mmCIF file with all atom_site columns, C-alpha atoms in Angstrom:
data_model
loop_
_atom_site.group_PDB
_atom_site.id
_atom_site.type_symbol
_atom_site.label_atom_id
_atom_site.label_alt_id
_atom_site.label_comp_id
_atom_site.label_asym_id
_atom_site.label_entity_id
_atom_site.label_seq_id
_atom_site.pdbx_PDB_ins_code
_atom_site.Cartn_x
_atom_site.Cartn_y
_atom_site.Cartn_z
_atom_site.occupancy
_atom_site.B_iso_or_equiv
_atom_site.pdbx_formal_charge
_atom_site.auth_seq_id
_atom_site.auth_comp_id
_atom_site.auth_asym_id
_atom_site.auth_atom_id
_atom_site.pdbx_PDB_model_num
ATOM 1   C CA . MET A 1 1   ? 6.677   -8.184  5.830   1.00 0.00 ? 1   MET A CA 1
ATOM 2   C CA . SER A 1 2   ? 4.652   -9.713  7.375   1.00 0.00 ? 2   SER A CA 1
ATOM 3   C CA . SER A 1 3   ? 1.580   -11.666 5.305   1.00 0.00 ? 3   SER A CA 1
ATOM 4   C CA . GLN A 1 4   ? -1.291  -9.764  7.745   1.00 0.00 ? 4   GLN A CA 1
ATOM 5   C CA . ARG A 1 5   ? 0.467   -6.610  6.723   1.00 0.00 ? 5   ARG A CA 1
ATOM 6   C CA . TYR A 1 6   ? 0.625   -5.192  3.239   1.00 0.00 ? 6   TYR A CA 1
ATOM 7   C CA . LYS A 1 7   ? 2.069   -1.754  1.461   1.00 0.00 ? 7   LYS A CA 1
ATOM 8   C CA . ILE A 1 8   ? -0.402  -0.840  -2.078  1.00 0.00 ? 8   ILE A CA 1
ATOM 9   C CA . LEU A 1 9   ? -0.214  2.177   -3.553  1.00 0.00 ? 9   LEU A CA 1
ATOM 10  C CA . TYR A 1 10  ? -3.486  4.561   -2.269  1.00 0.00 ? 10  TYR A CA 1
ATOM 11  C CA . LYS A 1 11  ? -3.393  7.210   -5.231  1.00 0.00 ? 11  LYS A CA 1
ATOM 12  C CA . GLU A 1 12  ? -1.268  6.985   -8.577  1.00 0.00 ? 12  GLU A CA 1
ATOM 13  C CA . GLY A 1 13  ? 0.958   9.224   -9.220  1.00 0.00 ? 13  GLY A CA 1
ATOM 14  C CA . GLU A 1 14  ? 2.925   10.081  -12.563 1.00 0.00 ? 14  GLU A CA 1
ATOM 15  C CA . ALA A 1 15  ? 6.606   11.357  -12.783 1.00 0.00 ? 15  ALA A CA 1
ATOM 16  C CA . GLU A 1 16  ? 9.222   12.606  -16.038 1.00 0.00 ? 16  GLU A CA 1
ATOM 17  C CA . ILE A 1 17  ? 12.895  11.149  -16.664 1.00 0.00 ? 17  ILE A CA 1
ATOM 18  C CA . SER A 1 18  ? 15.629  12.716  -19.320 1.00 0.00 ? 18  SER A CA 1
ATOM 19  C CA . GLU A 1 19  ? 18.053  10.560  -20.050 1.00 0.00 ? 19  GLU A CA 1
ATOM 20  C CA . LYS A 1 20  ? 20.185  11.673  -23.846 1.00 0.00 ? 20  LYS A CA 1
ATOM 21  C CA . LYS A 1 21  ? 16.900  13.581  -24.826 1.00 0.00 ? 21  LYS A CA 1
ATOM 22  C CA . SER A 1 22  ? 14.969  10.898  -24.234 1.00 0.00 ? 22  SER A CA 1
ATOM 23  C CA . ARG A 1 23  ? 11.357  10.812  -22.115 1.00 0.00 ? 23  ARG A CA 1
ATOM 24  C CA . PHE A 1 24  ? 10.679  8.623   -20.032 1.00 0.00 ? 24  PHE A CA 1
ATOM 25  C CA . ILE A 1 25  ? 6.457   8.917   -18.255 1.00 0.00 ? 25  ILE A CA 1
ATOM 26  C CA . ALA A 1 26  ? 5.735   6.707   -15.478 1.00 0.00 ? 26  ALA A CA 1
ATOM 27  C CA . HIS A 1 27  ? 2.396   5.907   -14.477 1.00 0.00 ? 27  HIS A CA 1
ATOM 28  C CA . ILE A 1 28  ? 2.114   3.836   -11.098 1.00 0.00 ? 28  ILE A CA 1
ATOM 29  C CA . ALA A 1 29  ? -1.934  2.948   -10.474 1.00 0.00 ? 29  ALA A CA 1
ATOM 30  C CA . PRO A 1 30  ? -3.347  0.320   -8.252  1.00 0.00 ? 30  PRO A CA 1
ATOM 31  C CA . ALA A 1 31  ? -5.029  -2.641  -9.479  1.00 0.00 ? 31  ALA A CA 1
ATOM 32  C CA . GLN A 1 32  ? -7.384  -4.926  -7.864  1.00 0.00 ? 32  GLN A CA 1
ATOM 33  C CA . THR A 1 33  ? -7.214  -7.351  -10.417 1.00 0.00 ? 33  THR A CA 1
ATOM 34  C CA . GLU A 1 34  ? -5.184  -8.412  -13.588 1.00 0.00 ? 34  GLU A CA 1
ATOM 35  C CA . GLU A 1 35  ? -8.033  -7.016  -15.141 1.00 0.00 ? 35  GLU A CA 1
ATOM 36  C CA . GLU A 1 36  ? -7.998  -3.604  -14.111 1.00 0.00 ? 36  GLU A CA 1
ATOM 37  C CA . ALA A 1 37  ? -3.517  -3.586  -14.844 1.00 0.00 ? 37  ALA A CA 1
ATOM 38  C CA . GLN A 1 38  ? -4.220  -4.228  -18.046 1.00 0.00 ? 38  GLN A CA 1
ATOM 39  C CA . ALA A 1 39  ? -6.788  -1.949  -18.708 1.00 0.00 ? 39  ALA A CA 1
ATOM 40  C CA . PHE A 1 40  ? -5.081  0.617   -17.136 1.00 0.00 ? 40  PHE A CA 1
ATOM 41  C CA . VAL A 1 41  ? -2.154  -0.380  -19.622 1.00 0.00 ? 41  VAL A CA 1
ATOM 42  C CA . GLU A 1 42  ? -4.127  -0.225  -22.262 1.00 0.00 ? 42  GLU A CA 1
ATOM 43  C CA . LYS A 1 43  ? -5.800  3.226   -20.909 1.00 0.00 ? 43  LYS A CA 1
ATOM 44  C CA . ILE A 1 44  ? -1.430  4.751   -21.445 1.00 0.00 ? 44  ILE A CA 1
ATOM 45  C CA . LYS A 1 45  ? -1.143  2.916   -24.275 1.00 0.00 ? 45  LYS A CA 1
ATOM 46  C CA . LYS A 1 46  ? -3.594  5.080   -26.197 1.00 0.00 ? 46  LYS A CA 1
ATOM 47  C CA . GLN A 1 47  ? -2.751  8.491   -24.303 1.00 0.00 ? 47  GLN A CA 1
ATOM 48  C CA . TYR A 1 48  ? 0.919   7.531   -25.944 1.00 0.00 ? 48  TYR A CA 1
ATOM 49  C CA . TRP A 1 49  ? -0.611  5.415   -29.288 1.00 0.00 ? 49  TRP A CA 1
ATOM 50  C CA . ASP A 1 50  ? 3.071   7.776   -30.594 1.00 0.00 ? 50  ASP A CA 1
ATOM 51  C CA . ALA A 1 51  ? 5.609   7.514   -28.804 1.00 0.00 ? 51  ALA A CA 1
ATOM 52  C CA . ARG A 1 52  ? 7.681   4.091   -29.100 1.00 0.00 ? 52  ARG A CA 1
ATOM 53  C CA . HIS A 1 53  ? 7.110   2.441   -26.142 1.00 0.00 ? 53  HIS A CA 1
ATOM 54  C CA . ASN A 1 54  ? 5.360   1.567   -23.789 1.00 0.00 ? 54  ASN A CA 1
ATOM 55  C CA . CYS A 1 55  ? 7.000   -0.782  -21.242 1.00 0.00 ? 55  CYS A CA 1
ATOM 56  C CA . TRP A 1 56  ? 4.725   -2.105  -18.509 1.00 0.00 ? 56  TRP A CA 1
ATOM 57  C CA . ALA A 1 57  ? 5.121   -4.703  -15.482 1.00 0.00 ? 57  ALA A CA 1
ATOM 58  C CA . TYR A 1 58  ? 2.417   -5.228  -12.453 1.00 0.00 ? 58  TYR A CA 1
ATOM 59  C CA . SER A 1 59  ? 2.200   -7.431  -9.006  1.00 0.00 ? 59  SER A CA 1
ATOM 60  C CA . ILE A 1 60  ? -1.476  -8.727  -8.685  1.00 0.00 ? 60  ILE A CA 1
ATOM 61  C CA . GLY A 1 61  ? -2.409  -10.148 -5.387  1.00 0.00 ? 61  GLY A CA 1
ATOM 62  C CA . GLU A 1 62  ? -0.926  -10.134 -1.510  1.00 0.00 ? 62  GLU A CA 1
ATOM 63  C CA . LYS A 1 63  ? -0.428  -14.000 -0.519  1.00 0.00 ? 63  LYS A CA 1
ATOM 64  C CA . GLN A 1 64  ? 0.939   -15.297 -3.549  1.00 0.00 ? 64  GLN A CA 1
ATOM 65  C CA . PRO A 1 65  ? 1.308   -12.350 -6.354  1.00 0.00 ? 65  PRO A CA 1
ATOM 66  C CA . ALA A 1 66  ? 0.397   -12.464 -10.523 1.00 0.00 ? 66  ALA A CA 1
ATOM 67  C CA . LEU A 1 67  ? 4.298   -11.358 -11.126 1.00 0.00 ? 67  LEU A CA 1
ATOM 68  C CA . ARG A 1 68  ? 4.144   -9.928  -15.436 1.00 0.00 ? 68  ARG A CA 1
ATOM 69  C CA . CYS A 1 69  ? 5.388   -7.939  -17.023 1.00 0.00 ? 69  CYS A CA 1
ATOM 70  C CA . SER A 1 70  ? 6.396   -6.413  -20.914 1.00 0.00 ? 70  SER A CA 1
ATOM 71  C CA . ASP A 1 71  ? 9.513   -5.176  -23.028 1.00 0.00 ? 71  ASP A CA 1
ATOM 72  C CA . ASP A 1 72  ? 6.967   -3.431  -25.140 1.00 0.00 ? 72  ASP A CA 1
ATOM 73  C CA . GLY A 1 73  ? 10.271  -3.585  -28.395 1.00 0.00 ? 73  GLY A CA 1
ATOM 74  C CA . GLU A 1 74  ? 13.090  -2.629  -25.833 1.00 0.00 ? 74  GLU A CA 1
ATOM 75  C CA . PRO A 1 75  ? 14.984  -4.719  -25.708 1.00 0.00 ? 75  PRO A CA 1
ATOM 76  C CA . SER A 1 76  ? 14.894  -8.725  -23.999 1.00 0.00 ? 76  SER A CA 1
ATOM 77  C CA . GLY A 1 77  ? 15.295  -7.853  -19.612 1.00 0.00 ? 77  GLY A CA 1
ATOM 78  C CA . THR A 1 78  ? 16.137  -3.810  -20.513 1.00 0.00 ? 78  THR A CA 1
ATOM 79  C CA . ALA A 1 79  ? 12.409  -2.193  -19.330 1.00 0.00 ? 79  ALA A CA 1
ATOM 80  C CA . GLY A 1 80  ? 9.650   -4.534  -17.416 1.00 0.00 ? 80  GLY A CA 1
ATOM 81  C CA . LYS A 1 81  ? 11.626  -6.699  -16.004 1.00 0.00 ? 81  LYS A CA 1
ATOM 82  C CA . PRO A 1 82  ? 13.886  -4.322  -14.107 1.00 0.00 ? 82  PRO A CA 1
ATOM 83  C CA . MET A 1 83  ? 10.050  -1.870  -13.412 1.00 0.00 ? 83  MET A CA 1
ATOM 84  C CA . LEU A 1 84  ? 9.174   -4.976  -11.510 1.00 0.00 ? 84  LEU A CA 1
ATOM 85  C CA . GLU A 1 85  ? 12.060  -5.738  -9.361  1.00 0.00 ? 85  GLU A CA 1
ATOM 86  C CA . VAL A 1 86  ? 11.513  -1.618  -8.174  1.00 0.00 ? 86  VAL A CA 1
ATOM 87  C CA . LEU A 1 87  ? 7.868   -1.985  -7.006  1.00 0.00 ? 87  LEU A CA 1
ATOM 88  C CA . THR A 1 88  ? 8.583   -6.111  -5.419  1.00 0.00 ? 88  THR A CA 1
ATOM 89  C CA . GLY A 1 89  ? 12.829  -4.749  -4.032  1.00 0.00 ? 89  GLY A CA 1
ATOM 90  C CA . GLN A 1 90  ? 9.516   -1.956  -2.143  1.00 0.00 ? 90  GLN A CA 1
ATOM 91  C CA . GLU A 1 91  ? 7.216   -4.767  -1.717  1.00 0.00 ? 91  GLU A CA 1
ATOM 92  C CA . LEU A 1 92  ? 4.380   -3.000  -2.907  1.00 0.00 ? 92  LEU A CA 1
ATOM 93  C CA . HIS A 1 93  ? 1.057   -5.653  -4.074  1.00 0.00 ? 93  HIS A CA 1
ATOM 94  C CA . ASN A 1 94  ? -2.264  -5.214  -6.706  1.00 0.00 ? 94  ASN A CA 1
ATOM 95  C CA . VAL A 1 95  ? -0.265  -2.303  -8.044  1.00 0.00 ? 95  VAL A CA 1
ATOM 96  C CA . VAL A 1 96  ? 0.400   -1.569  -12.306 1.00 0.00 ? 96  VAL A CA 1
ATOM 97  C CA . ALA A 1 97  ? 3.431   1.230   -13.673 1.00 0.00 ? 97  ALA A CA 1
ATOM 98  C CA . VAL A 1 98  ? 3.895   1.392   -17.510 1.00 0.00 ? 98  VAL A CA 1
ATOM 99  C CA . VAL A 1 99  ? 6.449   3.725   -18.718 1.00 0.00 ? 99  VAL A CA 1
ATOM 100 C CA . THR A 1 100 ? 6.345   5.324   -22.228 1.00 0.00 ? 100 THR A CA 1
ATOM 101 C CA . ARG A 1 101 ? 9.660   6.179   -23.583 1.00 0.00 ? 101 ARG A CA 1
ATOM 102 C CA . TYR A 1 102 ? 9.823   8.740   -26.701 1.00 0.00 ? 102 TYR A CA 1
ATOM 103 C CA . PHE A 1 103 ? 13.118  7.804   -28.598 1.00 0.00 ? 103 PHE A CA 1
ATOM 104 C CA . GLY A 1 104 ? 16.069  10.982  -28.349 1.00 0.00 ? 104 GLY A CA 1
ATOM 105 C CA . GLY A 1 105 ? 17.484  9.544   -31.217 1.00 0.00 ? 105 GLY A CA 1
ATOM 106 C CA . THR A 1 106 ? 21.017  8.459   -29.214 1.00 0.00 ? 106 THR A CA 1
ATOM 107 C CA . LEU A 1 107 ? 20.967  4.336   -28.154 1.00 0.00 ? 107 LEU A CA 1
ATOM 108 C CA . LEU A 1 108 ? 21.099  4.165   -25.027 1.00 0.00 ? 108 LEU A CA 1
ATOM 109 C CA . GLY A 1 109 ? 22.256  0.544   -24.233 1.00 0.00 ? 109 GLY A CA 1
ATOM 110 C CA . THR A 1 110 ? 21.454  -2.330  -22.112 1.00 0.00 ? 110 THR A CA 1
ATOM 111 C CA . GLY A 1 111 ? 22.940  -1.156  -19.097 1.00 0.00 ? 111 GLY A CA 1
ATOM 112 C CA . GLY A 1 112 ? 21.126  2.831   -19.884 1.00 0.00 ? 112 GLY A CA 1
ATOM 113 C CA . LEU A 1 113 ? 17.930  1.087   -20.500 1.00 0.00 ? 113 LEU A CA 1
ATOM 114 C CA . ILE A 1 114 ? 17.899  -0.929  -17.765 1.00 0.00 ? 114 ILE A CA 1
ATOM 115 C CA . ARG A 1 115 ? 19.285  3.208   -15.423 1.00 0.00 ? 115 ARG A CA 1
ATOM 116 C CA . ALA A 1 116 ? 16.620  4.897   -17.124 1.00 0.00 ? 116 ALA A CA 1
ATOM 117 C CA . TYR A 1 117 ? 13.357  2.770   -16.462 1.00 0.00 ? 117 TYR A CA 1
ATOM 118 C CA . THR A 1 118 ? 15.090  1.582   -13.342 1.00 0.00 ? 118 THR A CA 1
ATOM 119 C CA . LYS A 1 119 ? 14.454  5.251   -12.162 1.00 0.00 ? 119 LYS A CA 1
ATOM 120 C CA . SER A 1 120 ? 11.122  6.259   -13.984 1.00 0.00 ? 120 SER A CA 1
ATOM 121 C CA . THR A 1 121 ? 9.534   4.374   -11.546 1.00 0.00 ? 121 THR A CA 1
ATOM 122 C CA . GLN A 1 122 ? 10.924  5.188   -9.041  1.00 0.00 ? 122 GLN A CA 1
ATOM 123 C CA . GLU A 1 123 ? 10.107  8.560   -9.376  1.00 0.00 ? 123 GLU A CA 1
ATOM 124 C CA . GLY A 1 124 ? 6.672   7.481   -10.678 1.00 0.00 ? 124 GLY A CA 1
ATOM 125 C CA . ILE A 1 125 ? 6.402   5.460   -7.082  1.00 0.00 ? 125 ILE A CA 1
ATOM 126 C CA . LYS A 1 126 ? 7.954   8.873   -5.237  1.00 0.00 ? 126 LYS A CA 1
ATOM 127 C CA . ALA A 1 127 ? 4.759   10.961  -6.573  1.00 0.00 ? 127 ALA A CA 1
ATOM 128 C CA . SER A 1 128 ? 2.154   8.346   -5.711  1.00 0.00 ? 128 SER A CA 1
ATOM 129 C CA . THR A 1 129 ? 0.862   7.804   -1.918  1.00 0.00 ? 129 THR A CA 1
ATOM 130 C CA . ILE A 1 130 ? 1.544   4.451   -0.728  1.00 0.00 ? 130 ILE A CA 1
ATOM 131 C CA . ILE A 1 131 ? -0.523  2.986   2.271   1.00 0.00 ? 131 ILE A CA 1
ATOM 132 C CA . GLU A 1 132 ? 0.369   -0.028  4.854   1.00 0.00 ? 132 GLU A CA 1
ATOM 133 C CA . LYS A 1 133 ? -3.023  -2.406  5.042   1.00 0.00 ? 133 LYS A CA 1
ATOM 134 C CA . CYS A 1 134 ? -3.015  -3.967  8.067   1.00 0.00 ? 134 CYS A CA 1
ATOM 135 C CA . LEU A 1 135 ? -5.181  -7.353  9.036   1.00 0.00 ? 135 LEU A CA 1
ATOM 136 C CA . GLY A 1 136 ? -6.790  -6.347  12.583  1.00 0.00 ? 136 GLY A CA 1
ATOM 137 C CA . GLN A 1 137 ? -9.628  -7.786  14.541  1.00 0.00 ? 137 GLN A CA 1
ATOM 138 C CA . LYS A 1 138 ? -11.186 -4.350  16.720  1.00 0.00 ? 138 LYS A CA 1
ATOM 139 C CA . MET A 1 139 ? -11.956 -4.980  20.533  1.00 0.00 ? 139 MET A CA 1
ATOM 140 C CA . SER A 1 140 ? -14.070 -3.357  22.890  1.00 0.00 ? 140 SER A CA 1
ATOM 141 C CA . LEU A 1 141 ? -13.761 -2.285  26.217  1.00 0.00 ? 141 LEU A CA 1
ATOM 142 C CA . THR A 1 142 ? -16.178 -0.971  29.352  1.00 0.00 ? 142 THR A CA 1
ATOM 143 C CA . CYS A 1 143 ? -14.289 0.310   32.534  1.00 0.00 ? 143 CYS A CA 1
ATOM 144 C CA . ASP A 1 144 ? -14.856 2.490   35.083  1.00 0.00 ? 144 ASP A CA 1
ATOM 145 C CA . TYR A 1 145 ? -14.584 5.147   34.867  1.00 0.00 ? 145 TYR A CA 1
ATOM 146 C CA . THR A 1 146 ? -11.431 5.998   36.991  1.00 0.00 ? 146 THR A CA 1
ATOM 147 C CA . THR A 1 147 ? -9.282  2.863   35.015  1.00 0.00 ? 147 THR A CA 1
ATOM 148 C CA . SER A 1 148 ? -10.757 4.401   31.493  1.00 0.00 ? 148 SER A CA 1
ATOM 149 C CA . GLY A 1 149 ? -7.637  7.210   32.544  1.00 0.00 ? 149 GLY A CA 1
ATOM 150 C CA . LYS A 1 150 ? -5.253  4.610   32.209  1.00 0.00 ? 150 LYS A CA 1
ATOM 151 C CA . ILE A 1 151 ? -6.746  2.703   29.640  1.00 0.00 ? 151 ILE A CA 1
ATOM 152 C CA . GLN A 1 152 ? -6.671  5.906   26.993  1.00 0.00 ? 152 GLN A CA 1
ATOM 153 C CA . TYR A 1 153 ? -2.659  5.917   28.434  1.00 0.00 ? 153 TYR A CA 1
ATOM 154 C CA . LEU A 1 154 ? -1.935  3.048   27.687  1.00 0.00 ? 154 LEU A CA 1
ATOM 155 C CA . THR A 1 155 ? -3.710  2.570   23.964  1.00 0.00 ? 155 THR A CA 1
ATOM 156 C CA . ALA A 1 156 ? -1.475  6.751   22.994  1.00 0.00 ? 156 ALA A CA 1
ATOM 157 C CA . THR A 1 157 ? 2.192   4.619   24.075  1.00 0.00 ? 157 THR A CA 1
ATOM 158 C CA . ASP A 1 158 ? 0.961   1.568   21.916  1.00 0.00 ? 158 ASP A CA 1
ATOM 159 C CA . HIS A 1 159 ? -0.339  3.683   19.332  1.00 0.00 ? 159 HIS A CA 1
ATOM 160 C CA . ILE A 1 160 ? -3.938  1.592   19.520  1.00 0.00 ? 160 ILE A CA 1
ATOM 161 C CA . PRO A 1 161 ? -5.918  3.873   17.166  1.00 0.00 ? 161 PRO A CA 1
ATOM 162 C CA . VAL A 1 162 ? -9.800  4.073   18.918  1.00 0.00 ? 162 VAL A CA 1
ATOM 163 C CA . LEU A 1 163 ? -12.339 4.622   17.000  1.00 0.00 ? 163 LEU A CA 1
ATOM 164 C CA . ASP A 1 164 ? -15.043 5.764   19.274  1.00 0.00 ? 164 ASP A CA 1
ATOM 165 C CA . THR A 1 165 ? -14.967 6.240   23.028  1.00 0.00 ? 165 THR A CA 1
ATOM 166 C CA . ILE A 1 166 ? -18.941 5.969   24.653  1.00 0.00 ? 166 ILE A CA 1
ATOM 167 C CA . TYR A 1 167 ? -19.383 6.839   27.948  1.00 0.00 ? 167 TYR A CA 1
ATOM 168 C CA . THR A 1 168 ? -22.405 5.992   30.049  1.00 0.00 ? 168 THR A CA 1
ATOM 169 C CA . ASP A 1 169 ? -22.546 4.490   32.939  1.00 0.00 ? 169 ASP A CA 1
ATOM 170 C CA . ASN A 1 170 ? -19.009 3.302   32.689  1.00 0.00 ? 170 ASN A CA 1
ATOM 171 C CA . VAL A 1 171 ? -16.806 4.203   29.620  1.00 0.00 ? 171 VAL A CA 1
ATOM 172 C CA . THR A 1 172 ? -16.492 2.272   26.202  1.00 0.00 ? 172 THR A CA 1
ATOM 173 C CA . PHE A 1 173 ? -13.354 2.171   23.865  1.00 0.00 ? 173 PHE A CA 1
ATOM 174 C CA . GLU A 1 174 ? -13.901 0.781   20.251  1.00 0.00 ? 174 GLU A CA 1
ATOM 175 C CA . MET A 1 175 ? -10.467 0.452   19.109  1.00 0.00 ? 175 MET A CA 1
ATOM 176 C CA . ILE A 1 176 ? -9.065  -2.127  16.244  1.00 0.00 ? 176 ILE A CA 1
ATOM 177 C CA . SER A 1 177 ? -5.831  -3.571  17.657  1.00 0.00 ? 177 SER A CA 1
ATOM 178 C CA . PRO A 1 178 ? -3.453  -5.598  15.237  1.00 0.00 ? 178 PRO A CA 1
ATOM 179 C CA . VAL A 1 179 ? -3.917  -9.354  14.330  1.00 0.00 ? 179 VAL A CA 1
ATOM 180 C CA . GLU A 1 180 ? -0.505  -9.949  15.705  1.00 0.00 ? 180 GLU A CA 1
ATOM 181 C CA . ASP A 1 181 ? -0.946  -8.327  19.136  1.00 0.00 ? 181 ASP A CA 1
ATOM 182 C CA . VAL A 1 182 ? -4.557  -7.974  20.414  1.00 0.00 ? 182 VAL A CA 1
ATOM 183 C CA . GLU A 1 183 ? -3.156  -11.480 23.000  1.00 0.00 ? 183 GLU A CA 1
ATOM 184 C CA . MET A 1 184 ? -0.168  -9.132  24.015  1.00 0.00 ? 184 MET A CA 1
ATOM 185 C CA . MET A 1 185 ? -2.991  -6.203  24.395  1.00 0.00 ? 185 MET A CA 1
ATOM 186 C CA . GLU A 1 186 ? -5.526  -8.368  26.189  1.00 0.00 ? 186 GLU A CA 1
ATOM 187 C CA . LYS A 1 187 ? -3.198  -9.378  28.467  1.00 0.00 ? 187 LYS A CA 1
ATOM 188 C CA . LYS A 1 188 ? -1.730  -4.975  28.655  1.00 0.00 ? 188 LYS A CA 1
ATOM 189 C CA . PHE A 1 189 ? -5.535  -4.189  29.064  1.00 0.00 ? 189 PHE A CA 1
ATOM 190 C CA . MET A 1 190 ? -6.223  -6.514  31.987  1.00 0.00 ? 190 MET A CA 1
ATOM 191 C CA . GLU A 1 191 ? -3.791  -5.685  33.824  1.00 0.00 ? 191 GLU A CA 1
ATOM 192 C CA . ALA A 1 192 ? -4.311  -2.185  33.408  1.00 0.00 ? 192 ALA A CA 1
ATOM 193 C CA . SER A 1 193 ? -8.336  -2.690  34.470  1.00 0.00 ? 193 SER A CA 1
ATOM 194 C CA . MET A 1 194 ? -6.873  -5.303  37.308  1.00 0.00 ? 194 MET A CA 1
ATOM 195 C CA . GLY A 1 195 ? -9.199  -7.853  35.919  1.00 0.00 ? 195 GLY A CA 1
ATOM 196 C CA . LYS A 1 196 ? -12.087 -5.593  36.040  1.00 0.00 ? 196 LYS A CA 1
ATOM 197 C CA . GLY A 1 197 ? -12.347 -4.270  31.906  1.00 0.00 ? 197 GLY A CA 1
ATOM 198 C CA . VAL A 1 198 ? -14.448 -6.219  30.104  1.00 0.00 ? 198 VAL A CA 1
ATOM 199 C CA . LEU A 1 199 ? -12.891 -7.517  26.514  1.00 0.00 ? 199 LEU A CA 1
ATOM 200 C CA . GLU A 1 200 ? -15.189 -7.958  23.288  1.00 0.00 ? 200 GLU A CA 1
ATOM 201 C CA . LYS A 1 201 ? -13.771 -9.657  20.727  1.00 0.00 ? 201 LYS A CA 1
ATOM 202 C CA . GLY A 1 202 ? -15.515 -8.166  17.445  1.00 0.00 ? 202 GLY A CA 1
ATOM 203 C CA . GLU A 1 203 ? -14.643 -9.294  13.562  1.00 0.00 ? 203 GLU A CA 1
ATOM 204 C CA . GLU A 1 204 ? -11.157 -9.345  11.243  1.00 0.00 ? 204 GLU A CA 1
ATOM 205 C CA . SER A 1 205 ? -10.769 -6.652  8.955   1.00 0.00 ? 205 SER A CA 1
ATOM 206 C CA . TYR A 1 206 ? -8.137  -4.643  7.072   1.00 0.00 ? 206 TYR A CA 1
ATOM 207 C CA . TYR A 1 207 ? -7.136  -1.583  8.006   1.00 0.00 ? 207 TYR A CA 1
ATOM 208 C CA . ALA A 1 208 ? -5.012  1.487   7.491   1.00 0.00 ? 208 ALA A CA 1
ATOM 209 C CA . GLU A 1 209 ? -3.890  5.097   8.782   1.00 0.00 ? 209 GLU A CA 1
ATOM 210 C CA . ILE A 1 210 ? -4.690  8.054   6.243   1.00 0.00 ? 210 ILE A CA 1
ATOM 211 C CA . ASP A 1 211 ? -4.422  11.463  7.145   1.00 0.00 ? 211 ASP A CA 1
ATOM 212 C CA . GLY A 1 212 ? -4.479  10.302  10.243  1.00 0.00 ? 212 GLY A CA 1
ATOM 213 C CA . GLU A 1 213 ? -8.108  8.904   10.462  1.00 0.00 ? 213 GLU A CA 1
ATOM 214 C CA . ILE A 1 214 ? -8.755  5.334   9.933   1.00 0.00 ? 214 ILE A CA 1
ATOM 215 C CA . LYS A 1 215 ? -10.042 3.819   7.157   1.00 0.00 ? 215 LYS A CA 1
ATOM 216 C CA . PHE A 1 216 ? -10.677 -0.441  6.238   1.00 0.00 ? 216 PHE A CA 1
ATOM 217 C CA . ASN A 1 217 ? -11.772 -2.587  3.674   1.00 0.00 ? 217 ASN A CA 1
ATOM 218 C CA . LEU A 1 218 ? -8.786  -0.884  0.475   1.00 0.00 ? 218 LEU A CA 1
#
């Protein structure tokens, strides 16, 4: 995945599976720092204080993430590591996972534990809301009314989010484009307006489209 795009958890999720009468309860939540991740782990531990194990894993950061995990009493490498591999395998950033286990009386063995902790983490992620945030640059394009139809068509076909359209003597489109596409879009806009459009570049910001709405600073 591009260093200018990141998959993050937008809303936390919870899921439960059973394996030979053992209950595995997964909680997945967003966390911006290791302190937030550890605080979430402690919260779940207090909530399930009577459980035998509260295993956890987290991936914090974007370019060089902090990766940590714990088996919390399970055999080494059977819980925290497979949980962390699920998070990194799905390229999730700034996320913490805690899987609580209530022992059902039957030993699962190394392979059984790895499968159970992997599956419960996967199910927890499925119950969450994941979004991709993208580093974009705001752009403002002003053109005449005759050209505006071509610009509207271009933004629609290239899926460029239009934040606002201002109608005065001319038409101004306030947009945001992934930074890696800005030069290409600038060329397309100039061609569509036959060089008569006025394009101004603004600030860069991370954004994501959620339920049809553009949200910033995620």
